[in-house]
Amino acid sequence: MYTQRVLSGMRPTGSLHLGHYHGVLKNWLELQVEYECLFFVADWHALTTHYDNPEIVESHVWDMVIDWLAAGIDPNQATLFIQSKVPEHAELHLLLSMCAPLGWLERVPSFKDQQSKINDKDLSTYGFLGYPLLQAADILIYRADQVPVGEDQVPHVEFTREIARRFNHLFGGEVDFVKKALEASKKLGSKRSRLVQELRQNFHEKGDEMALERAKAVLQEAQNLTIDDREILFGYLEGAKRLILVEPQPLLTQSPKLSGLDGLKMSKSYGNTISMRENPDSLVIKLKKMPTDPARVKRDDPGDPEKCPVWSLHKVYSSKQALDWVKEGCITASIGCLECKKPLIESILNEQKNFKEKAKPYEEDIGVVKNIVSDGCEKARELAKNTMRDVRECMGLDYT
Ligand code: TRP
Ligand code: SF4
């Protein structure tokens, strides 16, 4: 059966923190078991905002990949690669730019948001305006079905869908499309191929939607079709045009927002993070200093966990039983805040120990990481090249 393809990217912004782990990586861990997964380092995207200090990118790239591996991302299950090592992304970005309406780009919410938020650099650049289009190229070049992202990125996936639709509309009509479709349908065997033809006719001539659905089901079940065959046949069923680019779906992760040391969302820009591989001493100090419910001035002042940032960490790390203990102890002032933090500190230290053990062989020999990534880049490139062949062909660029 066809396994859906999942793609996601992260900008290399330095070592990852617990918010990344609980918010993103844990989700990737589940996805890598179930789907064909491609995870990449969006280094060009980092340059759209950090073009003025490019020297930081390289070290951040390797640190981030080590954090992925430390979290348990398995290079035997998922393909890990770096965007700039698959230059086809840039080619697709360029070709998509020919038909990307300026107004669509200007209307993507992150464009104006970031421009007004980031005051220390000039983001009125061509590259920054093109950020979502580059992201669209990242996704479309792999014909990804699902894109796991946080809420802030959903408009980018929506934008990608619109660009794909527009592209298919403009360039999807292919001269020898019908020939290719008939070729592919031969693989179905004569009986099923006739059935599909009949159903297609019913759909086209009588508008019978059920016939379309049935025909799709036949194709979905056919074992010996390649992904390309199936796509051509789907396009053939629905109309005469071929779907060159596949519209992806955003896959929203419902994970709790992890609060940082100050109770705000954990984020590098707030400087309130605990990194995945933190020094244990500094970790303990940070957690001990972490503010709690301001009502608990003295040891016997009762508190309310809902008003305490430590509680939100407990909710991620502690068992039901421990949570009851915290709640009860806090409200009745039968435990002190340091006492309350103790089991939390233990759990986080334990988790970190595990990350560090997994990271150790990679930290000791960065060559291993580089090999993993270079294998991943090669695999990704093969896939990207296939899409580019079709894109060039339908845009009339396949001459020699
Ligand atoms: N823009 C994404 C972010 O800031 C990173 C990214 C780039 C991405 N290309 C992508 C995510 C493609 C998903 C798919 O988080
Ligand atoms: Fe927060 Fe725990 Fe102190 Fe209550 S007892 S205020 S939950 S640290």
Coordinates of C-alpha atoms and ligand atoms in Angstrom, one line a residue:
M1 CA 0.0 0.0 0.0
Y2 CA 1.1 3.6 -0.6
T3 CA 2.5 5.2 2.5
Q4 CA 1.9 8.9 2.8
R5 CA 4.9 11.1 2.7
V6 CA 5.5 13.6 5.5
L7 CA 7.9 16.5 5.2
S8 CA 9.0 19.1 7.7
G9 CA 11.8 21.5 8.2
M10 CA 13.3 23.5 11.0
R11 CA 15.5 26.6 10.8
P12 CA 18.9 26.2 12.4
T13 CA 18.6 28.6 15.2
G14 CA 21.0 27.0 17.6
S15 CA 20.6 24.1 20.1
L16 CA 17.1 23.0 20.6
H17 CA 15.2 23.4 23.9
L18 CA 12.6 21.4 25.7
G19 CA 9.8 23.4 23.9
H20 CA 11.1 22.0 20.6
Y21 CA 11.3 18.5 22.1
H22 CA 7.9 18.3 23.6
G23 CA 6.2 20.5 20.9
V24 CA 7.8 19.1 17.7
L25 CA 10.3 16.3 18.0
K26 CA 8.1 14.0 20.0
N27 CA 5.6 14.2 17.2
W28 CA 8.3 13.5 14.6
L29 CA 9.2 10.4 16.6
E30 CA 5.7 9.0 16.1
L31 CA 5.5 10.0 12.5
Q32 CA 8.7 8.4 11.5
V33 CA 7.3 5.0 12.5
E34 CA 4.1 5.4 10.5
Y35 CA 5.0 7.4 7.4
E36 CA 7.8 8.0 4.9
C37 CA 9.4 11.0 6.6
L38 CA 11.7 13.6 5.3
F39 CA 13.1 16.1 7.9
F40 CA 15.4 18.8 6.8
V41 CA 17.4 21.8 8.0
A42 CA 16.1 25.0 6.4
D43 CA 19.4 26.8 6.2
W44 CA 18.4 29.1 3.4
H45 CA 15.3 30.1 5.4
A46 CA 17.7 31.0 8.3
L47 CA 19.5 33.3 5.9
T48 CA 16.4 35.2 5.0
T49 CA 16.5 36.8 8.4
H50 CA 20.2 36.2 9.4
Y51 CA 21.9 37.2 6.1
D52 CA 24.0 39.7 8.1
N53 CA 25.7 37.0 10.2
P54 CA 25.9 33.9 8.1
E55 CA 28.8 32.4 10.0
I56 CA 26.5 31.2 12.7
V57 CA 24.5 28.9 10.4
E58 CA 27.0 26.1 10.1
S59 CA 27.5 25.3 13.8
H60 CA 23.8 25.6 14.3
V61 CA 23.1 23.1 11.6
W62 CA 25.2 20.3 13.2
D63 CA 24.0 21.1 16.8
M64 CA 20.4 20.9 15.6
V65 CA 20.9 17.6 13.8
I66 CA 22.5 16.2 16.9
D67 CA 19.5 17.3 19.0
W68 CA 17.2 15.5 16.5
L69 CA 19.3 12.3 16.9
A70 CA 19.4 12.8 20.7
A71 CA 15.6 13.0 20.7
G72 CA 15.5 9.6 19.0
I73 CA 15.0 10.6 15.3
D74 CA 16.2 7.5 13.6
P75 CA 18.1 7.9 10.3
N76 CA 17.1 4.4 9.3
Q77 CA 13.5 5.4 9.4
A78 CA 13.5 9.1 8.4
T79 CA 15.6 10.9 5.8
L80 CA 17.5 13.8 7.3
F81 CA 19.0 16.4 5.0
I82 CA 20.0 20.0 4.5
Q83 CA 18.0 22.3 2.2
S84 CA 21.0 24.0 0.6
K85 CA 22.5 20.6 -0.4
V86 CA 19.5 19.9 -2.6
P87 CA 19.8 22.9 -5.0
E88 CA 16.7 21.7 -6.8
H89 CA 14.7 23.5 -4.1
A90 CA 16.1 26.8 -5.4
E91 CA 15.3 25.9 -9.0
L92 CA 11.7 25.1 -8.1
H93 CA 11.5 28.3 -6.1
L94 CA 12.6 30.3 -9.1
L95 CA 10.2 28.6 -11.4
L96 CA 7.3 29.0 -9.0
S97 CA 8.1 32.6 -8.7
M98 CA 7.2 33.1 -12.3
C99 CA 3.5 32.5 -11.5
A100 CA 3.4 33.5 -7.8
P101 CA 1.2 36.6 -7.5
L102 CA 2.9 39.4 -5.5
G103 CA -0.3 40.1 -3.7
W104 CA -0.4 36.6 -2.3
L105 CA 3.0 36.9 -0.9
E106 CA 2.4 40.3 0.6
R107 CA -0.7 38.9 2.3
V108 CA 0.9 36.0 4.1
P109 CA 0.5 37.0 7.7
S110 CA 4.1 36.3 8.8
F111 CA 5.5 38.8 6.3
K112 CA 4.0 41.9 7.9
D113 CA 4.1 40.5 11.4
Q114 CA 7.8 39.8 11.4
Q115 CA 8.6 43.0 9.6
S116 CA 7.0 45.0 12.3
K117 CA 8.4 42.8 15.1
I118 CA 12.0 42.6 14.0
N119 CA 13.4 46.1 14.2
D120 CA 17.1 45.4 14.3
K121 CA 17.4 44.4 10.7
D122 CA 16.0 45.3 7.4
L123 CA 13.5 42.7 6.2
S124 CA 12.3 44.6 3.1
T125 CA 14.2 42.1 1.0
Y126 CA 13.3 40.0 -1.9
G127 CA 14.4 36.9 0.0
F128 CA 12.2 37.6 2.9
L129 CA 9.2 38.3 0.8
G130 CA 9.9 35.0 -0.9
Y131 CA 10.1 33.1 2.4
P132 CA 6.8 31.3 2.0
L133 CA 7.4 30.6 -1.7
L134 CA 10.7 28.9 -0.8
Q135 CA 8.8 26.9 1.8
A136 CA 6.3 26.0 -0.9
A137 CA 9.1 24.7 -3.1
D138 CA 10.5 22.7 -0.1
I139 CA 7.2 20.9 0.2
L140 CA 6.1 20.6 -3.4
I141 CA 9.4 19.3 -4.6
Y142 CA 8.8 16.1 -2.6
R143 CA 5.1 15.9 -3.4
A144 CA 4.6 15.7 0.4
D145 CA 1.1 14.7 1.5
Q146 CA 1.4 15.9 5.1
V147 CA 3.3 18.7 6.7
P148 CA 3.6 18.7 10.5
V149 CA 3.7 22.3 11.6
G150 CA 2.8 24.5 14.5
E151 CA -0.2 26.8 14.2
D152 CA 1.9 29.8 13.1
Q153 CA 2.9 27.9 10.0
V154 CA -0.5 26.8 8.8
P155 CA -0.9 29.9 6.5
H156 CA 2.3 28.8 4.8
V157 CA 0.9 25.4 4.0
E158 CA -2.3 27.0 2.8
F159 CA -0.2 29.2 0.6
T160 CA 1.6 26.2 -0.7
R161 CA -1.7 24.5 -1.6
E162 CA -2.8 27.6 -3.5
I163 CA 0.5 27.8 -5.4
A164 CA 0.3 24.1 -6.3
R165 CA -3.2 24.6 -7.6
R166 CA -2.3 27.6 -9.7
F167 CA 0.8 25.8 -11.1
N168 CA -1.2 22.7 -12.0
H169 CA -3.8 24.9 -13.6
L170 CA -1.3 26.8 -15.7
F171 CA 1.1 24.1 -16.6
G172 CA -0.6 20.8 -15.9
G173 CA -1.9 20.3 -19.4
E174 CA 0.5 18.0 -21.0
V175 CA 0.7 17.1 -24.7
D176 CA 1.3 13.5 -24.3
F177 CA -0.7 13.2 -21.1
V178 CA -3.4 11.0 -22.4
K179 CA -0.8 8.7 -23.9
K180 CA 0.9 8.4 -20.6
A181 CA -2.3 7.8 -18.8
L182 CA -3.2 5.0 -21.1
E183 CA 0.2 3.5 -20.7
A184 CA -0.2 3.6 -16.9
S185 CA -3.6 2.1 -17.1
K186 CA -2.3 -1.0 -18.9
K187 CA -0.6 -2.0 -15.7
L188 CA -4.0 -2.4 -14.2
G189 CA -4.7 -5.4 -16.4
S190 CA -7.4 -5.4 -19.0
K191 CA -10.4 -5.9 -16.8
R192 CA -9.7 -3.3 -14.2
S193 CA -8.4 -0.9 -16.9
R194 CA -11.8 -1.2 -18.7
L195 CA -13.6 -0.7 -15.5
V196 CA -11.7 2.5 -14.8
Q197 CA -12.4 3.7 -18.3
E198 CA -16.1 3.1 -17.9
L199 CA -16.2 4.9 -14.6
R200 CA -14.3 7.8 -16.0
Q201 CA -16.8 8.1 -18.8
N202 CA -19.7 8.0 -16.4
F203 CA -18.1 10.8 -14.4
H204 CA -17.3 12.9 -17.4
E205 CA -20.5 12.4 -19.3
K206 CA -23.0 12.1 -16.5
G207 CA -21.3 13.9 -13.7
D208 CA -21.5 10.7 -11.6
E209 CA -19.4 11.5 -8.6
M210 CA -19.8 8.0 -7.2
A211 CA -18.2 6.6 -10.3
L212 CA -15.2 8.9 -9.8
E213 CA -14.8 7.7 -6.2
R214 CA -15.1 4.1 -7.2
A215 CA -12.5 4.5 -9.9
K216 CA -10.2 6.2 -7.4
A217 CA -10.6 3.3 -5.0
V218 CA -9.6 0.9 -7.8
L219 CA -6.5 2.8 -8.4
Q220 CA -5.7 3.1 -4.7
E221 CA -5.9 -0.6 -4.3
A222 CA -3.9 -1.5 -7.3
Q223 CA -0.6 -2.8 -6.0
N224 CA 1.6 -2.5 -9.0
L225 CA 1.2 1.2 -9.8
T226 CA 4.0 3.5 -9.1
I227 CA 3.3 6.8 -7.3
D228 CA 3.7 8.6 -10.7
D229 CA 1.3 6.2 -12.4
R230 CA -1.3 6.7 -9.8
E231 CA -0.9 10.4 -10.0
I232 CA -1.3 10.5 -13.8
L233 CA -4.3 8.3 -13.6
F234 CA -5.9 10.5 -10.9
G235 CA -5.4 13.5 -13.1
Y236 CA -6.8 11.6 -16.1
L237 CA -9.9 10.6 -14.1
E238 CA -10.7 14.1 -12.9
G239 CA -10.0 16.0 -16.1
A240 CA -7.5 16.0 -18.9
K241 CA -4.9 17.7 -16.9
R242 CA -2.2 16.2 -14.9
L243 CA -1.4 17.0 -11.3
I244 CA 2.2 17.9 -11.5
L245 CA 2.4 19.2 -7.9
V246 CA 0.5 17.7 -5.0
E247 CA -1.4 19.8 -2.6
P248 CA -0.2 19.0 0.9
Q249 CA -2.2 19.0 4.2
P250 CA -1.0 20.7 7.3
L251 CA -0.7 18.2 10.2
L252 CA -1.3 20.2 13.3
T253 CA 0.3 18.9 16.4
Q254 CA -1.8 19.1 19.5
S255 CA 1.0 19.4 22.1
P256 CA 0.9 21.5 25.1
K257 CA 2.8 24.8 24.9
L258 CA 5.7 24.3 27.2
S259 CA 6.2 27.3 29.4
G260 CA 9.6 28.7 29.9
L261 CA 11.5 29.6 33.1
D262 CA 9.4 32.8 33.4
G263 CA 6.0 31.3 32.7
L264 CA 5.8 32.7 29.1
K265 CA 6.0 30.3 26.2
M266 CA 9.5 28.7 26.1
S267 CA 11.2 30.5 23.3
K268 CA 14.8 31.4 22.4
S269 CA 13.8 35.0 21.8
Y270 CA 12.5 35.3 25.4
G271 CA 15.8 33.9 26.8
N272 CA 13.7 31.6 29.1
T273 CA 14.7 28.2 27.7
I274 CA 16.1 24.9 29.0
S275 CA 18.1 23.3 26.2
M276 CA 18.0 19.6 25.5
R277 CA 21.6 19.1 26.5
E278 CA 22.0 21.6 29.3
N279 CA 24.8 21.4 31.9
P280 CA 23.2 19.7 34.9
D281 CA 24.5 22.3 37.4
S282 CA 23.1 25.2 35.5
L283 CA 19.9 23.3 34.9
V284 CA 19.4 22.8 38.7
I285 CA 20.1 26.4 39.4
K286 CA 17.7 27.6 36.7
L287 CA 14.9 25.5 38.0
K288 CA 15.5 26.4 41.6
K289 CA 15.4 30.0 40.7
M290 CA 12.3 29.6 38.6
P291 CA 9.5 31.9 39.9
T292 CA 6.4 30.3 41.5
D293 CA 3.0 31.6 42.4
P294 CA 3.7 35.1 43.8
A295 CA 1.2 34.5 46.6
R296 CA 3.6 32.1 48.2
V297 CA 5.8 34.6 49.8
K298 CA 6.4 32.6 53.0
R299 CA 6.6 28.9 53.3
D300 CA 3.1 28.6 54.9
D301 CA 1.3 30.9 52.4
P302 CA -1.0 28.7 50.3
G303 CA -0.7 29.0 46.5
D304 CA -2.5 28.1 43.4
P305 CA -0.8 25.8 40.9
E306 CA -2.6 27.5 38.0
K307 CA -0.7 30.7 38.7
C308 CA 2.6 29.0 38.8
P309 CA 4.9 28.3 35.8
V310 CA 6.4 25.3 37.6
W311 CA 3.0 23.6 37.4
S312 CA 2.9 23.7 33.6
L313 CA 6.2 21.8 33.6
H314 CA 4.9 19.4 36.1
K315 CA 1.9 18.7 33.8
V316 CA 4.3 17.6 31.1
Y317 CA 6.7 15.6 33.3
S318 CA 4.8 14.2 36.3
S319 CA 2.5 11.3 36.9
K320 CA -1.1 11.8 37.9
Q321 CA -0.2 10.8 41.4
A322 CA 2.6 13.4 41.6
L323 CA 0.3 16.0 40.2
D324 CA -2.2 15.4 42.9
W325 CA 0.6 15.7 45.5
V326 CA 1.6 19.0 44.0
K327 CA -1.9 20.4 43.9
E328 CA -2.8 19.3 47.4
G329 CA 0.5 20.4 48.8
C330 CA 0.4 23.8 47.1
I331 CA -3.1 24.7 48.0
T332 CA -2.7 23.7 51.7
A333 CA 0.9 25.0 52.0
S334 CA 1.9 21.6 53.2
I335 CA 4.9 21.5 50.8
G336 CA 7.3 24.2 50.0
C337 CA 8.2 25.3 46.5
L338 CA 11.6 23.8 46.5
E339 CA 10.2 20.5 47.7
C340 CA 7.6 20.7 44.9
K341 CA 10.4 21.3 42.3
K342 CA 12.5 18.4 43.5
P343 CA 10.7 15.6 41.6
L344 CA 10.4 17.8 38.5
I345 CA 14.2 18.5 38.6
E346 CA 14.8 14.7 38.9
S347 CA 12.6 14.0 35.9
I348 CA 14.2 16.7 33.7
L349 CA 17.7 15.5 34.7
N350 CA 16.7 12.0 33.8
E351 CA 15.4 13.0 30.4
Q352 CA 18.5 15.0 29.8
K353 CA 20.7 12.0 30.7
N354 CA 18.9 10.1 28.0
F355 CA 19.4 12.8 25.4
K356 CA 23.1 13.1 26.3
E357 CA 23.7 9.4 26.0
K358 CA 22.1 9.3 22.6
A359 CA 24.1 12.4 21.5
K360 CA 27.4 11.2 22.8
P361 CA 28.6 9.2 19.8
Y362 CA 27.7 12.0 17.5
E363 CA 29.3 14.7 19.6
E364 CA 32.5 12.7 19.7
D365 CA 32.6 12.1 16.0
I366 CA 30.8 14.7 14.0
G367 CA 31.8 12.7 10.9
V368 CA 29.0 10.2 11.7
V369 CA 26.5 13.0 11.7
K370 CA 27.8 14.3 8.4
N371 CA 27.6 10.9 6.9
I372 CA 24.0 10.5 8.0
V373 CA 23.1 13.8 6.5
S374 CA 25.0 13.2 3.3
D375 CA 23.1 10.0 2.7
G376 CA 19.9 11.8 3.4
C377 CA 20.8 14.5 1.0
E378 CA 21.4 12.0 -1.7
K379 CA 18.1 10.3 -1.2
A380 CA 16.2 13.6 -1.1
R381 CA 17.9 14.7 -4.2
E382 CA 16.7 11.7 -6.1
L383 CA 13.1 12.5 -5.2
A384 CA 13.6 16.2 -6.0
K385 CA 15.1 15.4 -9.4
N386 CA 12.1 13.4 -10.4
T387 CA 9.7 16.3 -9.6
M388 CA 12.0 18.8 -11.4
R389 CA 12.0 16.6 -14.5
D390 CA 8.2 16.9 -14.7
V391 CA 8.2 20.6 -13.8
R392 CA 10.7 21.5 -16.5
E393 CA 8.9 19.4 -19.0
C394 CA 5.5 21.0 -18.4
M395 CA 7.1 24.5 -18.5
G396 CA 8.7 23.8 -21.8
L397 CA 12.2 23.6 -20.5
D398 CA 13.1 20.1 -21.4
Y399 CA 14.9 20.9 -24.6
T400 CA 18.5 20.0 -25.1
Ligands
TRP1 N1 9.1 28.1 8.1 C1 9.4 26.9 9.0 C2 9.5 27.4 10.4 O1 9.9 28.5 10.6 C3 10.5 26.1 8.6 C4 10.3 25.5 7.2 C5 11.0 25.8 6.1 C6 9.4 24.4 6.9 N2 10.5 25.0 5.0 C7 9.6 24.2 5.5 C8 8.5 23.7 7.7 C9 8.8 23.2 4.9 C10 7.7 22.7 7.0 C11 7.9 22.5 5.6 O2 9.3 26.7 11.3
SF4_2 FE1 4.3 26.3 42.2 FE2 4.7 24.0 43.4 FE3 5.2 26.3 44.6 FE4 2.7 25.6 44.2 S1 4.2 24.5 45.5 S2 3.6 27.6 43.8 S3 3.0 24.6 42.2 S4 6.3 25.5 42.9

